[in-house]
CSV table of C-alpha atoms in Angstrom, one decimal:
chain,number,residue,atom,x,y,z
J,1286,UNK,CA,17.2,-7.3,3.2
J,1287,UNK,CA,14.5,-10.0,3.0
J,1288,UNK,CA,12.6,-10.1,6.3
J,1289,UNK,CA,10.1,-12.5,5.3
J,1290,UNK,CA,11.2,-15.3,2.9
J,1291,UNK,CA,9.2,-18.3,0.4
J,1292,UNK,CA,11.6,-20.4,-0.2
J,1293,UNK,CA,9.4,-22.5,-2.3
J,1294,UNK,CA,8.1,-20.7,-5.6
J,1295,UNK,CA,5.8,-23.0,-6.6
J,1296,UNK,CA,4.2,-26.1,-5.3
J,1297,UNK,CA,1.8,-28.5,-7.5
J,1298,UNK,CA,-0.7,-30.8,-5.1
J,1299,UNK,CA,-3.5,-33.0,-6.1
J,1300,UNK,CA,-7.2,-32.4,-5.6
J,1301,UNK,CA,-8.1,-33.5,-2.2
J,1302,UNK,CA,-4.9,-33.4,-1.3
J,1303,UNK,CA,-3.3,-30.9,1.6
J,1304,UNK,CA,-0.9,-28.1,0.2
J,1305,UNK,CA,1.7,-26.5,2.7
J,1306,UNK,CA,2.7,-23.0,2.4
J,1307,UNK,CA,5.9,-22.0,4.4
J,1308,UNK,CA,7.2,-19.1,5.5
J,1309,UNK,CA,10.1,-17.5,7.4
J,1310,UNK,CA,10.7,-14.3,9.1
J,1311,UNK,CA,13.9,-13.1,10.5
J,1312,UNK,CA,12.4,-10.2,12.6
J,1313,UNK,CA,11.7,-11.3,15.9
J,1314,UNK,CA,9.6,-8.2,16.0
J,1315,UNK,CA,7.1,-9.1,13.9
J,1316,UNK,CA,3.9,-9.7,15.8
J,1317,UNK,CA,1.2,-10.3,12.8
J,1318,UNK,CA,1.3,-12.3,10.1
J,1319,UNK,CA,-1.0,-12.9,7.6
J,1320,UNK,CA,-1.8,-15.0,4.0
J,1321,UNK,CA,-2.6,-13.4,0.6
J,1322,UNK,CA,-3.9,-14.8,-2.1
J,1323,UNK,CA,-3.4,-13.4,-5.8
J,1324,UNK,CA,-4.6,-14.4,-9.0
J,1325,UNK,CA,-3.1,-13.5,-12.0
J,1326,UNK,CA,-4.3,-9.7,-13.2
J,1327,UNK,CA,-5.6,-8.9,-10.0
J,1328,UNK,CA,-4.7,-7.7,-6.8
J,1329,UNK,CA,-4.0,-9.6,-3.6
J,1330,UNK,CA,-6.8,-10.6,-1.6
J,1331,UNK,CA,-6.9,-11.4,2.5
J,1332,UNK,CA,-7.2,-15.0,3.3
J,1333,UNK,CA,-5.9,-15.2,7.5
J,1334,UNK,CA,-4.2,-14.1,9.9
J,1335,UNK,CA,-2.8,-15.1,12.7
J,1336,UNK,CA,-1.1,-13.0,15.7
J,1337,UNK,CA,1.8,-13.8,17.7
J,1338,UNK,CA,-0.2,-14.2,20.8
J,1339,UNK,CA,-1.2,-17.6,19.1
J,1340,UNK,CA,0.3,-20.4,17.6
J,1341,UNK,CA,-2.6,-21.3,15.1
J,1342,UNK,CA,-5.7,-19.8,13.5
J,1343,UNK,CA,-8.2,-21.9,11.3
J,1344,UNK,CA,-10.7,-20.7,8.6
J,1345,UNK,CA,-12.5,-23.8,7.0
J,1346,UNK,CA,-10.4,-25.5,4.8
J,1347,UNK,CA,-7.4,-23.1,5.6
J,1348,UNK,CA,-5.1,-23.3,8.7
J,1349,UNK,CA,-2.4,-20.9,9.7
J,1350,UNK,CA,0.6,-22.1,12.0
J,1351,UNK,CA,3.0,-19.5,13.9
J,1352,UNK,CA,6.3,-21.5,15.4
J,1353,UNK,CA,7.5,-18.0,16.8
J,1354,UNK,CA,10.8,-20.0,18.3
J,1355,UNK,CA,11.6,-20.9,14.5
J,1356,UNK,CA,10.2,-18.3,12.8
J,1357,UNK,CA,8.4,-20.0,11.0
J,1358,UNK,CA,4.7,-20.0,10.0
J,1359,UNK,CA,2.8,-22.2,7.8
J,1360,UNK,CA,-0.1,-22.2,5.4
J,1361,UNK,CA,-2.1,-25.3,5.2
J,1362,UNK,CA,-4.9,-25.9,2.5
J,1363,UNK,CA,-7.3,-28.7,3.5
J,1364,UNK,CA,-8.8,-30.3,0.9
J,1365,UNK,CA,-7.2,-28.8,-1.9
J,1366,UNK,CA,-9.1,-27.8,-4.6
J,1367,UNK,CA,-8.6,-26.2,-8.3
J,1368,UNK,CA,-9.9,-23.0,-7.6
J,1369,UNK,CA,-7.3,-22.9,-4.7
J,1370,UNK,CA,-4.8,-22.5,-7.7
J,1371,UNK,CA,-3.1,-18.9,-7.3
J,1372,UNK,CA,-0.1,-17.0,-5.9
J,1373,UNK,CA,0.1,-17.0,-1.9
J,1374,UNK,CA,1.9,-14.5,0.1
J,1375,UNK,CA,2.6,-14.2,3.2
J,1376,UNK,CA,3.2,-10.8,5.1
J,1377,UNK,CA,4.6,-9.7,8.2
J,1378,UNK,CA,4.4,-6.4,10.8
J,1379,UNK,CA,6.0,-5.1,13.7
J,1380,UNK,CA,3.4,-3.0,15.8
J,1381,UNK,CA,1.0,-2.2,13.0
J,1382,UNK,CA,3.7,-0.8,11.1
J,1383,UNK,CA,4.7,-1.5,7.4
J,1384,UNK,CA,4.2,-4.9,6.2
J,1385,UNK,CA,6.7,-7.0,4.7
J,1386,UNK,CA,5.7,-9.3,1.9
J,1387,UNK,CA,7.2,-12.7,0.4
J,1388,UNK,CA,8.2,-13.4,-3.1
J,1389,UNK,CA,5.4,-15.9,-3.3
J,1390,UNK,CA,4.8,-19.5,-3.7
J,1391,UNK,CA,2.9,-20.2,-6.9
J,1392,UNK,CA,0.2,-23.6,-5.9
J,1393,UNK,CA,-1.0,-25.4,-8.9
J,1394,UNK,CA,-3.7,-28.2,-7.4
J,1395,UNK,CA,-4.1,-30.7,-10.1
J,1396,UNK,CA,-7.8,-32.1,-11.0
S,250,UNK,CA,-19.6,-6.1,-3.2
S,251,UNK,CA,-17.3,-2.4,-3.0
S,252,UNK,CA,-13.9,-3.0,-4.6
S,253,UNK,CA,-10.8,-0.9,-5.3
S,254,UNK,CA,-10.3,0.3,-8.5
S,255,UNK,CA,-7.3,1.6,-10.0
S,256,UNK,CA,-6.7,2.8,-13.6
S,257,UNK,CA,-5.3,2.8,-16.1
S,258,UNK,CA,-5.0,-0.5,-16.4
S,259,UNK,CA,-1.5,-0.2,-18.2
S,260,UNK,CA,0.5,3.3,-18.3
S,261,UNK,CA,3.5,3.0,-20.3
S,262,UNK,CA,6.1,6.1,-20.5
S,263,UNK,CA,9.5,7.2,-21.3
S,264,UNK,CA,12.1,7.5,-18.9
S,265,UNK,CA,11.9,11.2,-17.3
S,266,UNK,CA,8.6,11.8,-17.5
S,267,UNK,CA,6.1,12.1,-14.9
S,268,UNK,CA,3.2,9.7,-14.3
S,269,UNK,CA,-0.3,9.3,-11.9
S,270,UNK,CA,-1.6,6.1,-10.9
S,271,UNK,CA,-4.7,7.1,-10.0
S,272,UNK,CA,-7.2,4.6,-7.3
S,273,UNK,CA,-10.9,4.8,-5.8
S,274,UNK,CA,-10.5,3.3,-2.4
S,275,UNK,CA,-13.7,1.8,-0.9
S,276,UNK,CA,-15.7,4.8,-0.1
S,277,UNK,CA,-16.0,4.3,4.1
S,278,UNK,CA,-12.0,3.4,4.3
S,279,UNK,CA,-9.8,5.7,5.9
S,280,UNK,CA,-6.4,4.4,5.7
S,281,UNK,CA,-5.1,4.0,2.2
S,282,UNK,CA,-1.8,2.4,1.0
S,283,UNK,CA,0.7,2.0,-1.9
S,284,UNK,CA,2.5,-1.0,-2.7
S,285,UNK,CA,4.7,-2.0,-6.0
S,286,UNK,CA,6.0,-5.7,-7.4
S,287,UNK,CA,8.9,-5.6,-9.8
S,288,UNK,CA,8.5,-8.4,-12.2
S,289,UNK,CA,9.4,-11.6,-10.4
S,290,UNK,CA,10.0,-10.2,-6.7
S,291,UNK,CA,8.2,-9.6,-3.5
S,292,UNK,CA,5.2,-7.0,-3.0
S,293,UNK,CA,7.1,-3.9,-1.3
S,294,UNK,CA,5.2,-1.3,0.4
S,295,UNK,CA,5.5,2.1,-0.4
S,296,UNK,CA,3.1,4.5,1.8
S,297,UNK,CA,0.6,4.8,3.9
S,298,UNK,CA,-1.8,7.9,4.2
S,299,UNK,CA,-4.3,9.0,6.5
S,300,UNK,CA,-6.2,11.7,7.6
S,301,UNK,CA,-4.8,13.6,4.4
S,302,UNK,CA,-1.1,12.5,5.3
S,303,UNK,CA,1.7,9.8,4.9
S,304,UNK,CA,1.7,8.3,8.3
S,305,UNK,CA,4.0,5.7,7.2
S,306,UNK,CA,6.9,5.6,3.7
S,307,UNK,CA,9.3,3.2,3.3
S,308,UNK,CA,12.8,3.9,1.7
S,309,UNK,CA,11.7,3.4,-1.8
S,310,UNK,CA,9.5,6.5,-1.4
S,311,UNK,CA,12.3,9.1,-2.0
S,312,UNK,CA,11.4,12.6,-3.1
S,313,UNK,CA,10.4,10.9,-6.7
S,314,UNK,CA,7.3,9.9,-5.3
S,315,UNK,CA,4.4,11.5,-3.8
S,316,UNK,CA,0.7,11.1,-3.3
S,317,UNK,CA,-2.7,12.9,-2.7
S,318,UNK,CA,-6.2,12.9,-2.1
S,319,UNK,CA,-7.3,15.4,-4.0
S,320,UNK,CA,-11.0,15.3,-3.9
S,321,UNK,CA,-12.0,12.8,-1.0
S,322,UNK,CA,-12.7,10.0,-3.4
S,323,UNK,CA,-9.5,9.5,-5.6
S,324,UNK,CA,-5.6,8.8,-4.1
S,325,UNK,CA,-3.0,9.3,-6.1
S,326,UNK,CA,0.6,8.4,-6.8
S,327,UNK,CA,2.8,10.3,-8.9
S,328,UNK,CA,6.3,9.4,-9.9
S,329,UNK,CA,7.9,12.8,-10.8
S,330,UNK,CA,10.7,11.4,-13.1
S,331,UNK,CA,10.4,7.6,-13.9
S,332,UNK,CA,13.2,5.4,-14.1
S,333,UNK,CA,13.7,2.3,-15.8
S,334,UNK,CA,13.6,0.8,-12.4
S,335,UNK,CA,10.0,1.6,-11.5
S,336,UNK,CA,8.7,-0.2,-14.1
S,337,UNK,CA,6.8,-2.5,-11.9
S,338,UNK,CA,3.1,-3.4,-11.1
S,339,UNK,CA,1.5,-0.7,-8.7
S,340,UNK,CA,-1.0,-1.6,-6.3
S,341,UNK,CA,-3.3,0.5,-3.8
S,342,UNK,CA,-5.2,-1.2,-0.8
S,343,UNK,CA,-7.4,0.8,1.7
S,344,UNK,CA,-8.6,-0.2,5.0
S,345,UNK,CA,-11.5,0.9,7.5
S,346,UNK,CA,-8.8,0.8,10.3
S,347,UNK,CA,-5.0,0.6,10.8
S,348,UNK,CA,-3.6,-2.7,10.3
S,349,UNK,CA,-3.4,-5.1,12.0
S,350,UNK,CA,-6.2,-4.1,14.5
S,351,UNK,CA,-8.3,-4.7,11.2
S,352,UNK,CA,-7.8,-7.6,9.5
S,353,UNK,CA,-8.6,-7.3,5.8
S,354,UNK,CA,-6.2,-4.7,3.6
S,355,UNK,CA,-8.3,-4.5,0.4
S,356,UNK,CA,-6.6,-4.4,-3.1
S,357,UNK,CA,-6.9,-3.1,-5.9
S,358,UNK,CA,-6.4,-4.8,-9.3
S,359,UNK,CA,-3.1,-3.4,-9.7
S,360,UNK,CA,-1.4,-0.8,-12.5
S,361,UNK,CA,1.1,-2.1,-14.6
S,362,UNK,CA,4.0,0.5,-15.1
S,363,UNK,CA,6.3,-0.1,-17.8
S,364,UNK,CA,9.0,2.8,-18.1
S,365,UNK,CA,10.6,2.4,-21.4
């Protein structure tokens, strides 16, 4: 029962370059959505979030995209850089209940 | 900066016996959470506990499991009788407020669990 899916486990990107992070739900439910990044040995860390009242949400270098029709919501990275080099999950909620977490998409950004 | 920290680091036990992951959530955070990730797979929540209850379990939390603030600083999980199956990594986030009316869930660095 996987109600949020990344279907991509890793990506690899050059410096400067954008890296795209998807993601898909199948809960039409789910109104909040948001991006974690992890590093290896510690825990996940908040990077945006974007509610279903919206269709995008922008942080600096990092965009969020919400195609609710789809499912779908997007992570975009813009310019890439090495330290941007992590795990990225993306979790969902209904109502400020439990959220439901990806697998993960590993991003290697290439120097 | 205030962090989460969780120890030990690594617990490693034989199958059947009982074990506490023990956390310090950030000291003015009222809603604290368990999550686990098997090897490989997704971040699954476990609980979440507030006001000196679960207010939320999800149906890995059977009767196994149970946690605690035993002394308004610590939260604890204890698995009563591991199973090879919860060998996984074990992480605790708190928040100031319920999610999602608060953005950030902060984590800790994780436990690693290995049940042998």
């Amino acid at each position: 029962d996987q109600q949020v899916k990344q279907n991509s486990p890793s990506l690899s990107v050059q410096e400067g370059r954008i890296s795209i992070l998807n993601c898909d739900y199948t809960n039409s439910m789910f109104d909040y959505f948001l991006w974690y990044k992890k590093y290896p040995a510690e825990g996940p860390t908040f990077l945006i979030s974007i509610s279903s009242i919206k269709d995008k949400n922008e942080d600096g270098r990092f965009t969020v995209f919400l195609n609710k029709s789809a499912k779908h919501l997007s992570l975009h990275i813009v310019p890439s850089q090495p330290g941007d080099s992590a795990v990225y999950f993306c979790a969902a909620s209904a109502q400020g209940n439990q959220f439901y977490f990806g697998t993960g998409t590993s991003l290697t950004v290439i120097p | 900066e205030p962090e989460v920290t969780q120890t030990p680091s690594h617990q490693v036990t034989q199958m059947g016996q009982e074990v506490i992951l023990r956390c310090v959530p950030i000291s003015n955070h009222l809603y604290f959470y368990w999550y686990r990730q098997i090897l490989g797979q997704k971040v699954e929540f476990l609980v979440s506990f507030y006001n000196n209850e679960i207010s939320e379990k999800s149906e890995i939390f059977d009767d196994q499991f149970s946690v605690e603030r035993p002394d308004g600083s610590n939260f604890t999980l204890k698995i009563r009788s591991t199973k090879l199956e919860d060998s996984a990594m074990y992480f605790c986030a708190s928040s100031p407020l319920r999610l999602p009316y608060y953005n950030e869930q902060f984590f800790g660095p994780g436990t690693r669990l290995t049940v042998l």
